[in-house]
mmCIF file of N, CA and C in Angstrom:
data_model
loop_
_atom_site.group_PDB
_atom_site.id
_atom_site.type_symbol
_atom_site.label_atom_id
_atom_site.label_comp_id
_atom_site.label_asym_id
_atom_site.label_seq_id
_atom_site.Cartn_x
_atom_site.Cartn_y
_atom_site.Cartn_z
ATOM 1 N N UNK A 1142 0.824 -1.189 0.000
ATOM 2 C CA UNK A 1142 0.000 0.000 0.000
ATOM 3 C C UNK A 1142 0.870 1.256 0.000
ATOM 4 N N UNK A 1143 2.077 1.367 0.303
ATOM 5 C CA UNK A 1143 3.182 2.404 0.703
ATOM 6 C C UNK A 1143 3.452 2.671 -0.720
ATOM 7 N N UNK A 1144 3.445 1.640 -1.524
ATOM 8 C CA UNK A 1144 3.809 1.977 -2.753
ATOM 9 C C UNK A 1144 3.220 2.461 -3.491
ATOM 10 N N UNK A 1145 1.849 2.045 -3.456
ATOM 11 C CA UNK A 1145 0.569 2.633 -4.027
ATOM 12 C C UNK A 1145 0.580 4.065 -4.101
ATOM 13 N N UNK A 1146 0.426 4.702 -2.721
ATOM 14 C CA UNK A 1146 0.406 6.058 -1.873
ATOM 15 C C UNK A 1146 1.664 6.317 -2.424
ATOM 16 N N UNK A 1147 2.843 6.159 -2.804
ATOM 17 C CA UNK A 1147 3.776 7.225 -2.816
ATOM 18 C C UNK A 1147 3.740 6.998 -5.012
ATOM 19 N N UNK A 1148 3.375 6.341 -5.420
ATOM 20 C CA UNK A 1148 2.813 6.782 -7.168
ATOM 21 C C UNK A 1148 2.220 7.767 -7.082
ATOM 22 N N UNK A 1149 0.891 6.980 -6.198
ATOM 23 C CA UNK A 1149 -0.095 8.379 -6.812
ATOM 24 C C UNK A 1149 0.264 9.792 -6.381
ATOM 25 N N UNK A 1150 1.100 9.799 -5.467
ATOM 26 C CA UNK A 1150 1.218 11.298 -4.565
ATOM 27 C C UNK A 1150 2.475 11.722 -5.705
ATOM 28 N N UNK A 1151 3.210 11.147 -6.297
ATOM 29 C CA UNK A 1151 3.877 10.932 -6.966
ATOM 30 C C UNK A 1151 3.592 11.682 -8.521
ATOM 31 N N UNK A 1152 2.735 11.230 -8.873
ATOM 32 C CA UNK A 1152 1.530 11.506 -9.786
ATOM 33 C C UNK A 1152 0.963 13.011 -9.819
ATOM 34 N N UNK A 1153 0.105 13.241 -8.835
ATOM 35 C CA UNK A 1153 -0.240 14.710 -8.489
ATOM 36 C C UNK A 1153 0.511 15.664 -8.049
ATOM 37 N N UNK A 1154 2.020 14.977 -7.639
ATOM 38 C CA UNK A 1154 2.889 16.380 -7.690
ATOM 39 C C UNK A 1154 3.287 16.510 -8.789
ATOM 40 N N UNK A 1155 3.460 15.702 -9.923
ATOM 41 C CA UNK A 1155 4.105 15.975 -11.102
ATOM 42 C C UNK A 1155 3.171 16.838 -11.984
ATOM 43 N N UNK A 1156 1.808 16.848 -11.661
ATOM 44 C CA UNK A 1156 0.587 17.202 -12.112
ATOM 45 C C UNK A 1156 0.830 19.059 -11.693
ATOM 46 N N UNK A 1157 0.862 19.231 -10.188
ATOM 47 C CA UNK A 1157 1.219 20.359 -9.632
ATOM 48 C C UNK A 1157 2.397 21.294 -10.314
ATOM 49 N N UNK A 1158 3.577 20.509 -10.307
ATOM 50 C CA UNK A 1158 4.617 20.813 -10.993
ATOM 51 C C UNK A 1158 4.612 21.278 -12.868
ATOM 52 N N UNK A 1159 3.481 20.928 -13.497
ATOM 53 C CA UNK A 1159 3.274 21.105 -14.728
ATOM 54 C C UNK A 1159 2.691 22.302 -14.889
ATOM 55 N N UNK A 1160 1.665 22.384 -13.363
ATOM 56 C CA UNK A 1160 0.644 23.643 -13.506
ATOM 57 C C UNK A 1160 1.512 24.573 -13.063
ATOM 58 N N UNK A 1161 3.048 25.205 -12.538
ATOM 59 C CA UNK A 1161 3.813 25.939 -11.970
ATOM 60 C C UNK A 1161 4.581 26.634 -13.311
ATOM 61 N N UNK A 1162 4.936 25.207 -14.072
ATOM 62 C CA UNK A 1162 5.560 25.612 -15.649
ATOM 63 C C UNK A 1162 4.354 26.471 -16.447
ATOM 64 N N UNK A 1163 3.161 25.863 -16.067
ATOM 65 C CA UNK A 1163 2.670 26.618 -17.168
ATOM 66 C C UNK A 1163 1.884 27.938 -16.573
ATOM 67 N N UNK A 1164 1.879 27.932 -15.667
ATOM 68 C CA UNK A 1164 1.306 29.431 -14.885
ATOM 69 C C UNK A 1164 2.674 30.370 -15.290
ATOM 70 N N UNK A 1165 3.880 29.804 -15.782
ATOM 71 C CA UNK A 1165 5.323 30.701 -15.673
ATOM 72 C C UNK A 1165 4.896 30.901 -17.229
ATOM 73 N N UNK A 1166 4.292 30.286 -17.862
ATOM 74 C CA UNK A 1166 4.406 30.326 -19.536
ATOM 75 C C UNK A 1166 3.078 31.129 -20.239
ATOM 76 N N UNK A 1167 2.355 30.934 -19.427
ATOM 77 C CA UNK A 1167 1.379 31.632 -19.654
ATOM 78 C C UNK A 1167 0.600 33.091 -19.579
ATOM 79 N N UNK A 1168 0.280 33.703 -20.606
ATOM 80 C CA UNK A 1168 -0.155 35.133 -20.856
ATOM 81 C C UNK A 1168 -1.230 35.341 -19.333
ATOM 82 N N UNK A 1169 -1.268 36.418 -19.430
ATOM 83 C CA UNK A 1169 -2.107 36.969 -18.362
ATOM 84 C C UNK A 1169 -3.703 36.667 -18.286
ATOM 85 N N UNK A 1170 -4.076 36.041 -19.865
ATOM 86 C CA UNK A 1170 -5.643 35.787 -19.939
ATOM 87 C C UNK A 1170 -5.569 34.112 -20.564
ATOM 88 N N UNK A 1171 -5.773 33.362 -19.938
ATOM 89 C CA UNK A 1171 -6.124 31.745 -20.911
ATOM 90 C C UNK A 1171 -7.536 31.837 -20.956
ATOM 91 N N UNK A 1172 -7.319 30.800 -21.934
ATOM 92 C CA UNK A 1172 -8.840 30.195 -21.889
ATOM 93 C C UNK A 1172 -9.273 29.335 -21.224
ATOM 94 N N UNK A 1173 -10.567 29.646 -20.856
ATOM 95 C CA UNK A 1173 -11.314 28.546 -19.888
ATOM 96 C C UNK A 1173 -11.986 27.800 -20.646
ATOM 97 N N UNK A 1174 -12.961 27.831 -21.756
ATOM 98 C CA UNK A 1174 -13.930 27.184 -22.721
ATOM 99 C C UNK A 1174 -13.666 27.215 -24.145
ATOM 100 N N UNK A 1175 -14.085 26.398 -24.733
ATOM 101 C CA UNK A 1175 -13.500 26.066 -26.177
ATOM 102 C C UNK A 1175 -14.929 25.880 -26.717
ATOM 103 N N UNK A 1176 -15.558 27.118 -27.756
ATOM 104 C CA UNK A 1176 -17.081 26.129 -28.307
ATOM 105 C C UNK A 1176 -16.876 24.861 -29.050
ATOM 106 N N UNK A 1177 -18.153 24.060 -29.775
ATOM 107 C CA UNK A 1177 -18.080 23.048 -30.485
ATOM 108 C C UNK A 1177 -17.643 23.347 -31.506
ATOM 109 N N UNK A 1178 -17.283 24.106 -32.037
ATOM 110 C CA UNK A 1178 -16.271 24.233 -33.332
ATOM 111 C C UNK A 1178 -14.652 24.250 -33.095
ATOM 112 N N UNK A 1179 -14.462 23.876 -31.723
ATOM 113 C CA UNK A 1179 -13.179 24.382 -31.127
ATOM 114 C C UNK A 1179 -12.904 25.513 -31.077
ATOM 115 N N UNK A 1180 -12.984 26.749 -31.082
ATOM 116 C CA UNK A 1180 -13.036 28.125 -31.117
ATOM 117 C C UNK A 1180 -12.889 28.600 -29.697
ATOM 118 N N UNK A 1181 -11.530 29.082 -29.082
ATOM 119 C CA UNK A 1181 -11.868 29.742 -27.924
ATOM 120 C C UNK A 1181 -12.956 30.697 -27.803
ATOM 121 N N UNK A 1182 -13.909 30.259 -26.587
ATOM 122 C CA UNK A 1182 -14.960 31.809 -26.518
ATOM 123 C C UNK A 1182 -15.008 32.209 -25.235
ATOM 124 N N UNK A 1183 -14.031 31.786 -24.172
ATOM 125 C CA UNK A 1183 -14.250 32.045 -22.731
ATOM 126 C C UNK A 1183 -12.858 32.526 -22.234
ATOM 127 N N UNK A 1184 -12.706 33.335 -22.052
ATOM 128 C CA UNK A 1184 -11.301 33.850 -21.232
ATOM 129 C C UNK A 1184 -11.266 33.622 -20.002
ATOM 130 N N UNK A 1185 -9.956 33.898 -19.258
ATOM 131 C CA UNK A 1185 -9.971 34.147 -17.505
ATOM 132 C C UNK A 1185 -8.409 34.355 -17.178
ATOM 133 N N UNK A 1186 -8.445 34.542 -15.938
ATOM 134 C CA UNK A 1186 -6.648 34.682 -15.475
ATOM 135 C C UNK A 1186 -5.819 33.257 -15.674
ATOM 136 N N UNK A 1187 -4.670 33.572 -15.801
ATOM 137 C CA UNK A 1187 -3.769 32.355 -15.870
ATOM 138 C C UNK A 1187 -4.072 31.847 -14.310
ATOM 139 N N UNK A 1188 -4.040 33.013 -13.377
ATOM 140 C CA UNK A 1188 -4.474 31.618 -12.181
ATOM 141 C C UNK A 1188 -5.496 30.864 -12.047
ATOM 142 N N UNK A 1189 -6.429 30.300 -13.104
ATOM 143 C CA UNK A 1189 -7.501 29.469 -13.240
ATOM 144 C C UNK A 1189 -6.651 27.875 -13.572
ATOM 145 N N UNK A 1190 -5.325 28.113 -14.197
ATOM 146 C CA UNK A 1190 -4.852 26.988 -14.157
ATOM 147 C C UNK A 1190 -4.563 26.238 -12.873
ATOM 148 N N UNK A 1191 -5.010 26.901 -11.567
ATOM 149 C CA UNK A 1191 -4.440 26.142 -10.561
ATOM 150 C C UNK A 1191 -5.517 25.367 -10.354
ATOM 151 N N UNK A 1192 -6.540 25.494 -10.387
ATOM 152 C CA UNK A 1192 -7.750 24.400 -10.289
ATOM 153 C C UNK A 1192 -7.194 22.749 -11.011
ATOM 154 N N UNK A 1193 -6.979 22.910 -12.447
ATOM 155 C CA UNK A 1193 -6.973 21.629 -12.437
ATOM 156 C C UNK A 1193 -5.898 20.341 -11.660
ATOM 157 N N UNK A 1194 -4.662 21.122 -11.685
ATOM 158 C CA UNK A 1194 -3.878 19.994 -10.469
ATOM 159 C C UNK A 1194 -4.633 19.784 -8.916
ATOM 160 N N UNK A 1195 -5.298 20.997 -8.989
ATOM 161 C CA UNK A 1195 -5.943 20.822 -7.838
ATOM 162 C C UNK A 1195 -7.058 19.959 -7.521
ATOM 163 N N UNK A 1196 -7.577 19.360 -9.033
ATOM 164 C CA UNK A 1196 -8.423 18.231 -9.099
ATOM 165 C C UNK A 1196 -7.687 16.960 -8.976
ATOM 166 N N UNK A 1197 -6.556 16.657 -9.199
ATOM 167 C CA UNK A 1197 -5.587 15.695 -9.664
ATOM 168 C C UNK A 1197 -5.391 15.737 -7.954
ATOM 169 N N UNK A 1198 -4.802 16.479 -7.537
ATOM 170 C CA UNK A 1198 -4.523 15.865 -6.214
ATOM 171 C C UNK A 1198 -5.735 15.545 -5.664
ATOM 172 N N UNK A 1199 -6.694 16.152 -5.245
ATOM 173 C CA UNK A 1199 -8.279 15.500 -4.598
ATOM 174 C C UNK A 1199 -8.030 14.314 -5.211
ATOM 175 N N UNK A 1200 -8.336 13.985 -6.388
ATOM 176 C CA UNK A 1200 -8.353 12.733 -7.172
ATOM 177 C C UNK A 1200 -7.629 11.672 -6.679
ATOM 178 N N UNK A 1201 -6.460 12.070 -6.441
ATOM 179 C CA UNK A 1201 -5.678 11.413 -5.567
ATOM 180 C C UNK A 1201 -5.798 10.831 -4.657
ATOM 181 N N UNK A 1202 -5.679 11.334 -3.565
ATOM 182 C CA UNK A 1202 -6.362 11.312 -2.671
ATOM 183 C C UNK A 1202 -7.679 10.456 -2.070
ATOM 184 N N UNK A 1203 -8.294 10.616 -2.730
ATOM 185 C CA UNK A 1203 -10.003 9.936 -2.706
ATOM 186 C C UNK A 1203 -9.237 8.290 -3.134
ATOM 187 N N UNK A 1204 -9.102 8.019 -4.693
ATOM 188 C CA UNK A 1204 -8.034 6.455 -4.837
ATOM 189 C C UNK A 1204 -7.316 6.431 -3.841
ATOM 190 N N UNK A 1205 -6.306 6.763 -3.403
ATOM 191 C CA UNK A 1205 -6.043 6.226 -1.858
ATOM 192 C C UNK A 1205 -6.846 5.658 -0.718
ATOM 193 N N UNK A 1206 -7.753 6.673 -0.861
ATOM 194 C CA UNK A 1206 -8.655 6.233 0.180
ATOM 195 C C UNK A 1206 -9.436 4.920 -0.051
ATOM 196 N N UNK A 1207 -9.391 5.476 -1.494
ATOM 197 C CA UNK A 1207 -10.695 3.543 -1.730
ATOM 198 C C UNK A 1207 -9.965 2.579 -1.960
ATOM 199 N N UNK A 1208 -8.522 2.675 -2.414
ATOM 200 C CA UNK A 1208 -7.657 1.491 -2.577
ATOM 201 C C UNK A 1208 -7.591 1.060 -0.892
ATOM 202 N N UNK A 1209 -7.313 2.060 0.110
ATOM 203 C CA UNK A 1209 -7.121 1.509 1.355
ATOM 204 C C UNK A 1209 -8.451 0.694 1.976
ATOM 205 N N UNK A 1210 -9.720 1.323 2.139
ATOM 206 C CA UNK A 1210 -11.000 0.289 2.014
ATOM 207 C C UNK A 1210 -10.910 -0.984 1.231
ATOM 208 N N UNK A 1211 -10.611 -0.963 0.337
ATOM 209 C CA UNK A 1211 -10.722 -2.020 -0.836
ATOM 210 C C UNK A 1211 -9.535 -3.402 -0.271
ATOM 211 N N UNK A 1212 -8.729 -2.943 0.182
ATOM 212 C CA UNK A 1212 -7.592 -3.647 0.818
ATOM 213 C C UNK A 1212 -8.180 -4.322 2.515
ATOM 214 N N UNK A 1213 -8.989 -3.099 2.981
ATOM 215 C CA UNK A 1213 -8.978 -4.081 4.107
ATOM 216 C C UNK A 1213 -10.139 -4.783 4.238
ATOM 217 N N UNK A 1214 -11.200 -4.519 2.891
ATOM 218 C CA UNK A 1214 -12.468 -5.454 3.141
ATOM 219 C C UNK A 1214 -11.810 -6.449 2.942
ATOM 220 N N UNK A 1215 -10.958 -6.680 1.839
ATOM 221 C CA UNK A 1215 -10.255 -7.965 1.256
ATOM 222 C C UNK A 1215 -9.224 -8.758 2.523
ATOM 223 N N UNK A 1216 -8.731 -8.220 3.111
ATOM 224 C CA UNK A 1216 -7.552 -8.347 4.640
ATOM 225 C C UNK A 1216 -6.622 -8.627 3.576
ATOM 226 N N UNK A 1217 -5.853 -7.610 2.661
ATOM 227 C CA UNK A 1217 -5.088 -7.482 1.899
ATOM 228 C C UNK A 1217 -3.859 -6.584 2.251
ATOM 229 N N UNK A 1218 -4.252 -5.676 3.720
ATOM 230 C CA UNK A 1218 -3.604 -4.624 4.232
ATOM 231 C C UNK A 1218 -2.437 -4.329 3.822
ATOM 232 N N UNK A 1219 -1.617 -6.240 4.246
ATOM 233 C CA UNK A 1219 -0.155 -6.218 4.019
ATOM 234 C C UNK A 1219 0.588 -6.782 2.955
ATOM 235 N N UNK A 1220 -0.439 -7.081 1.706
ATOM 236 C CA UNK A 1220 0.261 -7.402 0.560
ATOM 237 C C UNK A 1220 1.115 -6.515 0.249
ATOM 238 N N UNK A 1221 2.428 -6.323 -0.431
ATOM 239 C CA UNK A 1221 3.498 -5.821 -0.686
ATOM 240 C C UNK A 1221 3.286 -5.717 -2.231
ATOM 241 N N UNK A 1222 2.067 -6.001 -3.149
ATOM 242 C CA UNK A 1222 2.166 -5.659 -4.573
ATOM 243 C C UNK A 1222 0.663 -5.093 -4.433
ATOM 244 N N UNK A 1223 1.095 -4.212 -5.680
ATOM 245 C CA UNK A 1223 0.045 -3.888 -5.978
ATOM 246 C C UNK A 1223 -1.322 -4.645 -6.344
ATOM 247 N N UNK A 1224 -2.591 -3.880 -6.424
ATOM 248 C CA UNK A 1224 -3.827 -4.932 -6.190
ATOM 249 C C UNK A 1224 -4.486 -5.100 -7.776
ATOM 250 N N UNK A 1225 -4.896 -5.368 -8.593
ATOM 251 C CA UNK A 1225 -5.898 -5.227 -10.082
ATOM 252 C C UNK A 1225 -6.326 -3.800 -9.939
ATOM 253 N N UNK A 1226 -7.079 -3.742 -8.767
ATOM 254 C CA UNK A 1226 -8.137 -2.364 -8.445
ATOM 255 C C UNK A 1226 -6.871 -1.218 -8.400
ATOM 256 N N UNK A 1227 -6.083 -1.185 -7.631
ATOM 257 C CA UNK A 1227 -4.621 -0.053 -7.761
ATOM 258 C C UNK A 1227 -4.126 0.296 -8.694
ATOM 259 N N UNK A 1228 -3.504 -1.023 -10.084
ATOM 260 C CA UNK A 1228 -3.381 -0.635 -11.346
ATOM 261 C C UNK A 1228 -4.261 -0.155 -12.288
ATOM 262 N N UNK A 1229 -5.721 -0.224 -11.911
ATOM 263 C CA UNK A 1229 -6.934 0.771 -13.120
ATOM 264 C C UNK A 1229 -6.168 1.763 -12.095
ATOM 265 N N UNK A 1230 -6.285 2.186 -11.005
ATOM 266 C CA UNK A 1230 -6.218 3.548 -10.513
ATOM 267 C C UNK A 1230 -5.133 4.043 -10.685
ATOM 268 N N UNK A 1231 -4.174 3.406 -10.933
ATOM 269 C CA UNK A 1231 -2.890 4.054 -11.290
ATOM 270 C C UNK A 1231 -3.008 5.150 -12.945
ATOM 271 N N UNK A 1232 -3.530 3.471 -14.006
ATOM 272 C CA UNK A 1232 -3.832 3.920 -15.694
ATOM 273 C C UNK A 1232 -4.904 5.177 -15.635
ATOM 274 N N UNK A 1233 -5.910 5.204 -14.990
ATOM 275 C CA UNK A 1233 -6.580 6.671 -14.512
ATOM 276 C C UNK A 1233 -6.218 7.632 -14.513
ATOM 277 N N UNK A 1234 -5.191 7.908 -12.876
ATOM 278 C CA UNK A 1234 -3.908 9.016 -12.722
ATOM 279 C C UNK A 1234 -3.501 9.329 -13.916
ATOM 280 N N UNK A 1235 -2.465 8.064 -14.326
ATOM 281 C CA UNK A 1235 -1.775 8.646 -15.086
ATOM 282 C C UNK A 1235 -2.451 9.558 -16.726
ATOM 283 N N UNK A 1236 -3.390 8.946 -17.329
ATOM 284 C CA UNK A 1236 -4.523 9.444 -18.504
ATOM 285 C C UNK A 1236 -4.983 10.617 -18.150
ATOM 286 N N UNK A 1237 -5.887 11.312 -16.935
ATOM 287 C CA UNK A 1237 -5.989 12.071 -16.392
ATOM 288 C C UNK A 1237 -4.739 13.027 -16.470
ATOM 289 N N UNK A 1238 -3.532 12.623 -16.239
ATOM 290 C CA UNK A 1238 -2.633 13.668 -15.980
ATOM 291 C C UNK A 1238 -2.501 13.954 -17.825
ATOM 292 N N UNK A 1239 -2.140 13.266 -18.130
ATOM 293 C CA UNK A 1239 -1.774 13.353 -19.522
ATOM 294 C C UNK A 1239 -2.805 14.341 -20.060
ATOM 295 N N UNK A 1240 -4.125 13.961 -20.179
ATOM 296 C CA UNK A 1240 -5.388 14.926 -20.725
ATOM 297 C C UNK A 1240 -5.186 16.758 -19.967
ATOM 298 N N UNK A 1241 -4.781 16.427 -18.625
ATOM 299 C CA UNK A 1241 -4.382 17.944 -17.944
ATOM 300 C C UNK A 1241 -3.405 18.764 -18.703
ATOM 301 N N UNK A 1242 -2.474 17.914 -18.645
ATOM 302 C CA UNK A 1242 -1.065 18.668 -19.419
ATOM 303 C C UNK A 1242 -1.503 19.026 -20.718
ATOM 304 N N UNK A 1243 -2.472 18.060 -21.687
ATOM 305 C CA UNK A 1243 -2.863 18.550 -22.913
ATOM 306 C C UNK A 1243 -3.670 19.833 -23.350
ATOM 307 N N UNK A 1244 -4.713 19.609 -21.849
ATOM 308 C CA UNK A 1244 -5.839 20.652 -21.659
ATOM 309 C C UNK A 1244 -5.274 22.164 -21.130
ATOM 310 N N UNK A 1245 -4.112 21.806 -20.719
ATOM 311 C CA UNK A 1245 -3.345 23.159 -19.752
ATOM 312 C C UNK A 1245 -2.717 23.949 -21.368
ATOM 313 N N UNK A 1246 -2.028 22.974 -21.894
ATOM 314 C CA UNK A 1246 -1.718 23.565 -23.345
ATOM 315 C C UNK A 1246 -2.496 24.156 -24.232
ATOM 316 N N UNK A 1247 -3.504 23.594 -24.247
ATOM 317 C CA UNK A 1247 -4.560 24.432 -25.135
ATOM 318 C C UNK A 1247 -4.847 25.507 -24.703
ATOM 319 N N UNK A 1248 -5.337 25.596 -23.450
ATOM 320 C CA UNK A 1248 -5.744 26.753 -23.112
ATOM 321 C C UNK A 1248 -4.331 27.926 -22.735
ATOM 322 N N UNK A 1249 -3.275 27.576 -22.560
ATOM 323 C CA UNK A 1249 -2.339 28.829 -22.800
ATOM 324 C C UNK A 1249 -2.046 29.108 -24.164
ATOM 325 N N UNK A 1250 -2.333 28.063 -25.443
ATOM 326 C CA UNK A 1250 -1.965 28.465 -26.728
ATOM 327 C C UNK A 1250 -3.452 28.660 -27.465
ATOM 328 N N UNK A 1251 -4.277 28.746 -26.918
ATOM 329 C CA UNK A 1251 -5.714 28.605 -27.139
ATOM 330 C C UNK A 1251 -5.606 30.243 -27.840
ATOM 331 N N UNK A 1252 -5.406 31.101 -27.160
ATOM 332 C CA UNK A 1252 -5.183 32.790 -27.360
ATOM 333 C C UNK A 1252 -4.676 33.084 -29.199
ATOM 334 N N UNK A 1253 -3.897 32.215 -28.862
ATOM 335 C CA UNK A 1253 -2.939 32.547 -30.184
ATOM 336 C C UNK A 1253 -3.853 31.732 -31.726
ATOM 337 N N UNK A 1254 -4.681 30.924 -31.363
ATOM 338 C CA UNK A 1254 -5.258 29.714 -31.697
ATOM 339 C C UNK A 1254 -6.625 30.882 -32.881
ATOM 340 N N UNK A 1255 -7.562 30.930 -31.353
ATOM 341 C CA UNK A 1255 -8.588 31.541 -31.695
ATOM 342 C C UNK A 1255 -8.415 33.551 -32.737
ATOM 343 N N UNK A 1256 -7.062 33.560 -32.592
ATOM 344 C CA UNK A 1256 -7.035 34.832 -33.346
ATOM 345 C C UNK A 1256 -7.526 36.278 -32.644
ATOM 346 N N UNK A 1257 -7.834 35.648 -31.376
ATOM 347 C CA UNK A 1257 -7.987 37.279 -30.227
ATOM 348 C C UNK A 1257 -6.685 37.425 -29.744
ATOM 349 N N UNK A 1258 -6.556 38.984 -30.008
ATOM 350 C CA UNK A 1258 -5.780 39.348 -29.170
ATOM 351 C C UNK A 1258 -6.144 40.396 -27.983
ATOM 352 N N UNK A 1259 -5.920 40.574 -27.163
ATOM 353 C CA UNK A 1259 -6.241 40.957 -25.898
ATOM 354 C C UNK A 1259 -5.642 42.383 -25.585
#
């Protein structure tokens, strides 16, 4: 379970750490919304990027918590490998992070994208 807990925490700091690069890279206005044509149509401050790591860690967090339930309905406490249920939650994290970092990009190059300039 130690191992579990130190991926995922693992995970959401690297998540944190992406949102620090790109709060440093980013113009003073991103985008928050993209219409169905892809078209930025929603602006806001670059500090709106702190929300999403900030979902990634909750996220976190919460899988910990249910991997640790999940372990002791099972009396799995002290298995030393990971569980089936830990590795979806791991492939999660990690997809999740990946879609963040993608979604964090758009919306700092989103500006340049949609043809507003500010």
């Amino acid at each position: 379970m130690r191992v579990f807990t130190w991926i995922v925490r693992a995970i959401a700091g690297t998540a944190v750490l992406m949102c620090v690069i790109m709060i440093g890279l980013a113009p003073q206005t991103v985008v928050t919304h993209f219409n169905h044509a892809g078209l930025a149509d929603s602006f806001g401050s670059g500090w709106w990027l702190v929300m999403l790591p900030l979902l990634v860690v909750v996220m976190g967090e919460v899988i910990i918590k249910l991997a640790r339930q999940k372990r002791r309905k099972l009396g799995l406490l002290q298995l030393p490998t990971l569980t089936v249920f830990e590795g979806q939650c791991l492939g999660v994290m990690v997809s999740f992070s990946v879609l963040l970092w993608l979604l964090m990009q758009s919306e700092v190059q989103g500006r340049l994208v949609s043809g507003m300039v500010g």
